[in-house]
Amino acid sequence: MSLTLYAHPFSSYSQKVLMALWENDTPFAYRHMEDPGAAEDLARLWPIRKFPVLVDGDRTIVETSIIIEHLDLHHRGKVRFLPDDPAAALEVRLLDRVFDLHVMNAMQVAVNESLRKSPDRLDEAKAHAAELLETAYGWLEQRLAGREWAAGDHLSLADCAAAPSLFYADWVHIIGDSFPRLRAYRTRLLARPSFARAVDEGRKYRHYFPLGAPDRD
């Protein structure tokens, strides 16, 4: 088997790549980051020590968006993660960046503070995360008008980024009733078999979530 993924089932960025692999039933070996020796092997492959990392034969591919583009180029399946049209591809990449940088990273503001040994600024961090997420939610609410998926009518790289971003962000700052399109979109993502599998496989690790995982989802 040529593909090996170093990942953890509760990791949002791992879920992003797992969703892409499972969408196309792409065969791969799963190196769970809690397996003996996995962390050491990962460090040899990628000194930054961030996962997921994909090994394809003698090539090591890092960073989630690049991993998914690599799959689209070299292990193409029925789902295309980037359209051939350059303008449409640019929209997909834009949404991918928005979900990673302005939803996931915004949520992480509160999570990172809660993980500190003495989280004495947690209320401030939660308020800041909420402010950032409200802004992102509002922009996405407008962008999703008339769309089933993030960048249009077809699932793409942008949706692989959106699924874990919105899944965890809603735990930190709920997507309120003033964002009905975004709430409905999150529901569609959770119903997608590939992401539903990612959520289920991460379920037993919910005690890792430092702010407390809600009973829903």
PDB file of C-alpha atoms in Angstrom:
ATOM      1  CA  MET A   1       0.000   0.000   0.000  1.00  0.00           C
ATOM      2  CA  SER A   2       1.622   3.256  -1.094  1.00  0.00           C
ATOM      3  CA  LEU A   3      -0.227   5.709   1.158  1.00  0.00           C
ATOM      4  CA  THR A   4       0.333   6.045   4.899  1.00  0.00           C
ATOM      5  CA  LEU A   5      -1.370   8.732   6.986  1.00  0.00           C
ATOM      6  CA  TYR A   6      -0.063   9.819  10.377  1.00  0.00           C
ATOM      7  CA  ALA A   7      -3.092  11.208  12.166  1.00  0.00           C
ATOM      8  CA  HIS A   8      -5.300  11.219  15.254  1.00  0.00           C
ATOM      9  CA  PRO A   9      -9.075  10.698  15.020  1.00  0.00           C
ATOM     10  CA  PHE A  10      -9.931  13.621  17.348  1.00  0.00           C
ATOM     11  CA  SER A  11      -7.651  16.076  15.544  1.00  0.00           C
ATOM     12  CA  SER A  12      -9.577  18.560  13.423  1.00  0.00           C
ATOM     13  CA  TYR A  13      -6.918  18.712  10.744  1.00  0.00           C
ATOM     14  CA  SER A  14      -6.644  14.923  10.685  1.00  0.00           C
ATOM     15  CA  GLN A  15     -10.408  14.779  10.153  1.00  0.00           C
ATOM     16  CA  LYS A  16     -10.048  17.185   7.240  1.00  0.00           C
ATOM     17  CA  VAL A  17      -7.739  14.777   5.403  1.00  0.00           C
ATOM     18  CA  LEU A  18      -9.567  11.638   6.520  1.00  0.00           C
ATOM     19  CA  MET A  19     -12.769  13.044   5.029  1.00  0.00           C
ATOM     20  CA  ALA A  20     -11.036  13.431   1.656  1.00  0.00           C
ATOM     21  CA  LEU A  21      -9.610   9.905   1.775  1.00  0.00           C
ATOM     22  CA  TRP A  22     -12.919   8.342   2.768  1.00  0.00           C
ATOM     23  CA  GLU A  23     -14.907  10.321   0.200  1.00  0.00           C
ATOM     24  CA  ASN A  24     -13.107   8.420  -2.550  1.00  0.00           C
ATOM     25  CA  ASP A  25     -12.529   5.156  -0.669  1.00  0.00           C
ATOM     26  CA  THR A  26      -8.816   5.738  -1.188  1.00  0.00           C
ATOM     27  CA  PRO A  27      -6.833   2.880   0.383  1.00  0.00           C
ATOM     28  CA  PHE A  28      -4.241   3.924   2.963  1.00  0.00           C
ATOM     29  CA  ALA A  29      -2.444   2.677   6.065  1.00  0.00           C
ATOM     30  CA  TYR A  30      -3.463   4.582   9.208  1.00  0.00           C
ATOM     31  CA  ARG A  31      -0.640   5.356  11.645  1.00  0.00           C
ATOM     32  CA  HIS A  32      -2.552   6.393  14.748  1.00  0.00           C
ATOM     33  CA  MET A  33      -0.525   8.972  16.682  1.00  0.00           C
ATOM     34  CA  GLU A  34      -1.048   7.037  19.907  1.00  0.00           C
ATOM     35  CA  ASP A  35       0.487   3.878  18.410  1.00  0.00           C
ATOM     36  CA  PRO A  36       3.970   2.953  19.703  1.00  0.00           C
ATOM     37  CA  GLY A  37       6.666   4.633  17.643  1.00  0.00           C
ATOM     38  CA  ALA A  38       4.293   6.786  15.570  1.00  0.00           C
ATOM     39  CA  ALA A  39       5.420  10.093  17.093  1.00  0.00           C
ATOM     40  CA  GLU A  40       9.088   9.238  16.555  1.00  0.00           C
ATOM     41  CA  ASP A  41       8.452   8.209  12.960  1.00  0.00           C
ATOM     42  CA  LEU A  42       6.512  11.410  12.349  1.00  0.00           C
ATOM     43  CA  ALA A  43       9.360  13.520  13.739  1.00  0.00           C
ATOM     44  CA  ARG A  44      11.801  11.893  11.313  1.00  0.00           C
ATOM     45  CA  LEU A  45       9.473  12.610   8.421  1.00  0.00           C
ATOM     46  CA  TRP A  46       8.522  16.149   9.415  1.00  0.00           C
ATOM     47  CA  PRO A  47      10.669  17.927  12.038  1.00  0.00           C
ATOM     48  CA  ILE A  48       7.873  20.442  12.722  1.00  0.00           C
ATOM     49  CA  ARG A  49       6.055  17.432  14.297  1.00  0.00           C
ATOM     50  CA  LYS A  50       2.593  18.556  13.217  1.00  0.00           C
ATOM     51  CA  PHE A  51       0.091  16.019  11.973  1.00  0.00           C
ATOM     52  CA  PRO A  52      -1.479  14.834   9.762  1.00  0.00           C
ATOM     53  CA  VAL A  53       1.355  13.829   7.449  1.00  0.00           C
ATOM     54  CA  LEU A  54       0.863  11.721   4.334  1.00  0.00           C
ATOM     55  CA  VAL A  55       3.558   9.423   2.990  1.00  0.00           C
ATOM     56  CA  ASP A  56       3.113   8.452  -0.652  1.00  0.00           C
ATOM     57  CA  GLY A  57       5.834   6.015  -1.620  1.00  0.00           C
ATOM     58  CA  ASP A  58       9.080   7.941  -1.161  1.00  0.00           C
ATOM     59  CA  ARG A  59       7.332  11.327  -0.860  1.00  0.00           C
ATOM     60  CA  THR A  60       6.263  13.040   2.354  1.00  0.00           C
ATOM     61  CA  ILE A  61       3.392  15.520   2.011  1.00  0.00           C
ATOM     62  CA  VAL A  62       2.563  17.961   4.789  1.00  0.00           C
ATOM     63  CA  GLU A  63      -0.101  20.602   5.451  1.00  0.00           C
ATOM     64  CA  THR A  64      -3.709  19.539   5.024  1.00  0.00           C
ATOM     65  CA  SER A  65      -4.666  21.587   1.988  1.00  0.00           C
ATOM     66  CA  ILE A  66      -1.554  20.430   0.141  1.00  0.00           C
ATOM     67  CA  ILE A  67      -2.233  16.824   1.131  1.00  0.00           C
ATOM     68  CA  ILE A  68      -5.738  16.989  -0.320  1.00  0.00           C
ATOM     69  CA  GLU A  69      -4.510  18.685  -3.498  1.00  0.00           C
ATOM     70  CA  HIS A  70      -1.888  15.935  -3.787  1.00  0.00           C
ATOM     71  CA  LEU A  71      -4.634  13.307  -3.511  1.00  0.00           C
ATOM     72  CA  ASP A  72      -6.625  15.127  -6.180  1.00  0.00           C
ATOM     73  CA  LEU A  73      -3.639  15.074  -8.517  1.00  0.00           C
ATOM     74  CA  HIS A  74      -2.209  11.618  -7.893  1.00  0.00           C
ATOM     75  CA  HIS A  75      -5.012   9.518  -6.400  1.00  0.00           C
ATOM     76  CA  ARG A  76      -8.050  10.968  -8.103  1.00  0.00           C
ATOM     77  CA  GLY A  77     -11.477   9.508  -7.365  1.00  0.00           C
ATOM     78  CA  LYS A  78     -15.109  10.265  -8.113  1.00  0.00           C
ATOM     79  CA  VAL A  79     -15.003  13.394  -5.935  1.00  0.00           C
ATOM     80  CA  ARG A  80     -12.795  16.164  -7.312  1.00  0.00           C
ATOM     81  CA  PHE A  81     -11.528  18.414  -4.541  1.00  0.00           C
ATOM     82  CA  LEU A  82     -10.423  21.188  -6.890  1.00  0.00           C
ATOM     83  CA  PRO A  83     -12.257  22.055 -10.109  1.00  0.00           C
ATOM     84  CA  ASP A  84     -10.331  22.400 -13.352  1.00  0.00           C
ATOM     85  CA  ASP A  85     -11.591  25.935 -13.961  1.00  0.00           C
ATOM     86  CA  PRO A  86      -9.015  28.327 -12.426  1.00  0.00           C
ATOM     87  CA  ALA A  87     -11.581  30.842 -11.187  1.00  0.00           C
ATOM     88  CA  ALA A  88     -13.673  28.121  -9.546  1.00  0.00           C
ATOM     89  CA  ALA A  89     -10.526  26.624  -8.009  1.00  0.00           C
ATOM     90  CA  LEU A  90      -9.634  30.027  -6.575  1.00  0.00           C
ATOM     91  CA  GLU A  91     -13.013  30.200  -4.840  1.00  0.00           C
ATOM     92  CA  VAL A  92     -12.438  26.749  -3.348  1.00  0.00           C
ATOM     93  CA  ARG A  93      -9.003  27.756  -2.072  1.00  0.00           C
ATOM     94  CA  LEU A  94     -10.411  30.976  -0.626  1.00  0.00           C
ATOM     95  CA  LEU A  95     -13.065  29.122   1.364  1.00  0.00           C
ATOM     96  CA  ASP A  96     -10.497  26.549   2.479  1.00  0.00           C
ATOM     97  CA  ARG A  97      -8.338  29.340   3.895  1.00  0.00           C
ATOM     98  CA  VAL A  98     -11.296  31.073   5.553  1.00  0.00           C
ATOM     99  CA  PHE A  99     -12.333  27.915   7.393  1.00  0.00           C
ATOM    100  CA  ASP A 100      -8.798  27.099   8.532  1.00  0.00           C
ATOM    101  CA  LEU A 101      -7.659  30.614   9.421  1.00  0.00           C
ATOM    102  CA  HIS A 102     -10.806  32.417  10.512  1.00  0.00           C
ATOM    103  CA  VAL A 103     -12.952  29.638  11.969  1.00  0.00           C
ATOM    104  CA  MET A 104     -10.593  26.947  13.244  1.00  0.00           C
ATOM    105  CA  ASN A 105      -7.892  29.345  14.403  1.00  0.00           C
ATOM    106  CA  ALA A 106     -10.473  31.628  15.993  1.00  0.00           C
ATOM    107  CA  MET A 107     -11.929  28.705  17.946  1.00  0.00           C
ATOM    108  CA  GLN A 108      -8.408  27.729  18.985  1.00  0.00           C
ATOM    109  CA  VAL A 109      -7.947  31.049  20.821  1.00  0.00           C
ATOM    110  CA  ALA A 110     -10.168  29.813  23.648  1.00  0.00           C
ATOM    111  CA  VAL A 111      -8.919  26.227  23.474  1.00  0.00           C
ATOM    112  CA  ASN A 112      -5.264  27.260  23.719  1.00  0.00           C
ATOM    113  CA  GLU A 113      -5.902  29.419  26.764  1.00  0.00           C
ATOM    114  CA  SER A 114      -7.804  26.624  28.489  1.00  0.00           C
ATOM    115  CA  LEU A 115      -4.828  24.311  27.950  1.00  0.00           C
ATOM    116  CA  ARG A 116      -2.419  26.593  29.805  1.00  0.00           C
ATOM    117  CA  LYS A 117      -1.252  25.443  33.236  1.00  0.00           C
ATOM    118  CA  SER A 118      -2.918  28.506  34.765  1.00  0.00           C
ATOM    119  CA  PRO A 119      -5.679  29.652  32.379  1.00  0.00           C
ATOM    120  CA  ASP A 120      -6.237  32.959  34.178  1.00  0.00           C
ATOM    121  CA  ARG A 121      -7.473  34.747  31.045  1.00  0.00           C
ATOM    122  CA  LEU A 122      -9.984  32.151  29.918  1.00  0.00           C
ATOM    123  CA  ASP A 123     -13.031  34.431  30.050  1.00  0.00           C
ATOM    124  CA  GLU A 124     -11.185  37.014  27.964  1.00  0.00           C
ATOM    125  CA  ALA A 125     -10.073  34.337  25.493  1.00  0.00           C
ATOM    126  CA  LYS A 126     -13.613  32.973  25.174  1.00  0.00           C
ATOM    127  CA  ALA A 127     -14.956  36.471  24.537  1.00  0.00           C
ATOM    128  CA  HIS A 128     -12.295  37.141  21.918  1.00  0.00           C
ATOM    129  CA  ALA A 129     -12.959  33.806  20.203  1.00  0.00           C
ATOM    130  CA  ALA A 130     -16.691  34.550  20.190  1.00  0.00           C
ATOM    131  CA  GLU A 131     -16.091  37.940  18.589  1.00  0.00           C
ATOM    132  CA  LEU A 132     -13.885  36.456  15.884  1.00  0.00           C
ATOM    133  CA  LEU A 133     -16.302  33.612  15.202  1.00  0.00           C
ATOM    134  CA  GLU A 134     -19.341  35.887  15.021  1.00  0.00           C
ATOM    135  CA  THR A 135     -17.562  37.879  12.314  1.00  0.00           C
ATOM    136  CA  ALA A 136     -16.637  34.740  10.391  1.00  0.00           C
ATOM    137  CA  TYR A 137     -20.133  33.281  10.793  1.00  0.00           C
ATOM    138  CA  GLY A 138     -21.671  36.455   9.399  1.00  0.00           C
ATOM    139  CA  TRP A 139     -19.403  36.470   6.353  1.00  0.00           C
ATOM    140  CA  LEU A 140     -20.032  32.774   5.686  1.00  0.00           C
ATOM    141  CA  GLU A 141     -23.787  33.206   6.091  1.00  0.00           C
ATOM    142  CA  GLN A 142     -23.763  35.602   3.159  1.00  0.00           C
ATOM    143  CA  ARG A 143     -21.277  33.599   1.081  1.00  0.00           C
ATOM    144  CA  LEU A 144     -23.365  30.428   1.356  1.00  0.00           C
ATOM    145  CA  ALA A 145     -26.433  32.010  -0.221  1.00  0.00           C
ATOM    146  CA  GLY A 146     -27.716  29.736  -2.989  1.00  0.00           C
ATOM    147  CA  ARG A 147     -25.053  27.087  -2.337  1.00  0.00           C
ATOM    148  CA  GLU A 148     -25.378  23.523  -1.132  1.00  0.00           C
ATOM    149  CA  TRP A 149     -21.666  23.209  -0.426  1.00  0.00           C
ATOM    150  CA  ALA A 150     -19.082  25.802   0.491  1.00  0.00           C
ATOM    151  CA  ALA A 151     -17.982  26.751  -3.016  1.00  0.00           C
ATOM    152  CA  GLY A 152     -21.089  25.792  -4.992  1.00  0.00           C
ATOM    153  CA  ASP A 153     -22.982  22.655  -5.940  1.00  0.00           C
ATOM    154  CA  HIS A 154     -20.152  20.139  -5.509  1.00  0.00           C
ATOM    155  CA  LEU A 155     -18.197  18.936  -2.493  1.00  0.00           C
ATOM    156  CA  SER A 156     -14.605  20.196  -2.541  1.00  0.00           C
ATOM    157  CA  LEU A 157     -11.473  20.891  -0.550  1.00  0.00           C
ATOM    158  CA  ALA A 158     -13.361  23.776   1.055  1.00  0.00           C
ATOM    159  CA  ASP A 159     -15.901  21.394   2.594  1.00  0.00           C
ATOM    160  CA  CYS A 160     -13.156  19.156   3.964  1.00  0.00           C
ATOM    161  CA  ALA A 161     -11.880  22.255   5.771  1.00  0.00           C
ATOM    162  CA  ALA A 162     -15.354  23.393   6.787  1.00  0.00           C
ATOM    163  CA  ALA A 163     -16.520  20.155   8.392  1.00  0.00           C
ATOM    164  CA  PRO A 164     -14.122  19.959  11.366  1.00  0.00           C
ATOM    165  CA  SER A 165     -13.852  23.749  11.635  1.00  0.00           C
ATOM    166  CA  LEU A 166     -17.589  24.253  12.095  1.00  0.00           C
ATOM    167  CA  PHE A 167     -17.939  21.056  14.140  1.00  0.00           C
ATOM    168  CA  TYR A 168     -15.566  22.270  16.850  1.00  0.00           C
ATOM    169  CA  ALA A 169     -16.213  26.008  16.508  1.00  0.00           C
ATOM    170  CA  ASP A 170     -19.886  25.453  17.347  1.00  0.00           C
ATOM    171  CA  TRP A 171     -18.757  23.799  20.592  1.00  0.00           C
ATOM    172  CA  VAL A 172     -16.813  26.942  21.539  1.00  0.00           C
ATOM    173  CA  HIS A 173     -19.322  29.526  20.293  1.00  0.00           C
ATOM    174  CA  ILE A 174     -22.621  28.175  19.034  1.00  0.00           C
ATOM    175  CA  ILE A 175     -23.764  29.059  15.526  1.00  0.00           C
ATOM    176  CA  GLY A 176     -26.869  30.997  16.493  1.00  0.00           C
ATOM    177  CA  ASP A 177     -30.297  31.314  14.933  1.00  0.00           C
ATOM    178  CA  SER A 178     -29.189  34.438  13.080  1.00  0.00           C
ATOM    179  CA  PHE A 179     -27.061  32.206  10.836  1.00  0.00           C
ATOM    180  CA  PRO A 180     -29.599  29.701   9.443  1.00  0.00           C
ATOM    181  CA  ARG A 181     -27.680  28.926   6.244  1.00  0.00           C
ATOM    182  CA  LEU A 182     -24.507  28.199   8.174  1.00  0.00           C
ATOM    183  CA  ARG A 183     -26.344  26.043  10.715  1.00  0.00           C
ATOM    184  CA  ALA A 184     -28.000  24.050   7.933  1.00  0.00           C
ATOM    185  CA  TYR A 185     -24.661  23.678   6.152  1.00  0.00           C
ATOM    186  CA  ARG A 186     -23.031  22.303   9.325  1.00  0.00           C
ATOM    187  CA  THR A 187     -25.888  19.803   9.573  1.00  0.00           C
ATOM    188  CA  ARG A 188     -25.313  18.680   5.976  1.00  0.00           C
ATOM    189  CA  LEU A 189     -21.625  18.174   6.689  1.00  0.00           C
ATOM    190  CA  LEU A 190     -22.362  16.080   9.772  1.00  0.00           C
ATOM    191  CA  ALA A 191     -24.701  13.908   7.688  1.00  0.00           C
ATOM    192  CA  ARG A 192     -22.059  13.274   5.017  1.00  0.00           C
ATOM    193  CA  PRO A 193     -20.929   9.643   5.554  1.00  0.00           C
ATOM    194  CA  SER A 194     -17.232  10.482   5.302  1.00  0.00           C
ATOM    195  CA  PHE A 195     -17.394  13.143   8.000  1.00  0.00           C
ATOM    196  CA  ALA A 196     -19.908  11.214  10.107  1.00  0.00           C
ATOM    197  CA  ARG A 197     -17.295   8.451  10.214  1.00  0.00           C
ATOM    198  CA  ALA A 198     -14.636  10.935  11.332  1.00  0.00           C
ATOM    199  CA  VAL A 199     -16.897  12.198  14.110  1.00  0.00           C
ATOM    200  CA  ASP A 200     -17.729   8.673  15.268  1.00  0.00           C
ATOM    201  CA  GLU A 201     -14.100   7.560  15.305  1.00  0.00           C
ATOM    202  CA  GLY A 202     -13.187  10.591  17.410  1.00  0.00           C
ATOM    203  CA  ARG A 203     -16.105  10.210  19.808  1.00  0.00           C
ATOM    204  CA  LYS A 204     -14.259   8.251  22.494  1.00  0.00           C
ATOM    205  CA  TYR A 205     -11.647  11.014  22.741  1.00  0.00           C
ATOM    206  CA  ARG A 206     -14.092  13.802  23.580  1.00  0.00           C
ATOM    207  CA  HIS A 207     -12.737  14.017  27.107  1.00  0.00           C
ATOM    208  CA  TYR A 208      -9.655  15.571  25.488  1.00  0.00           C
ATOM    209  CA  PHE A 209     -11.635  18.699  24.589  1.00  0.00           C
ATOM    210  CA  PRO A 210     -10.519  21.133  27.309  1.00  0.00           C
ATOM    211  CA  LEU A 211     -13.680  23.262  27.338  1.00  0.00           C
ATOM    212  CA  GLY A 212     -15.941  20.224  27.678  1.00  0.00           C
ATOM    213  CA  ALA A 213     -17.622  18.580  24.703  1.00  0.00           C
ATOM    214  CA  PRO A 214     -21.398  19.121  24.526  1.00  0.00           C
ATOM    215  CA  ASP A 215     -23.784  16.163  24.548  1.00  0.00           C
ATOM    216  CA  ARG A 216     -25.136  17.036  21.097  1.00  0.00           C
ATOM    217  CA  ASP A 217     -23.528  15.925  17.830  1.00  0.00           C
TER     218      ASP A 217
END
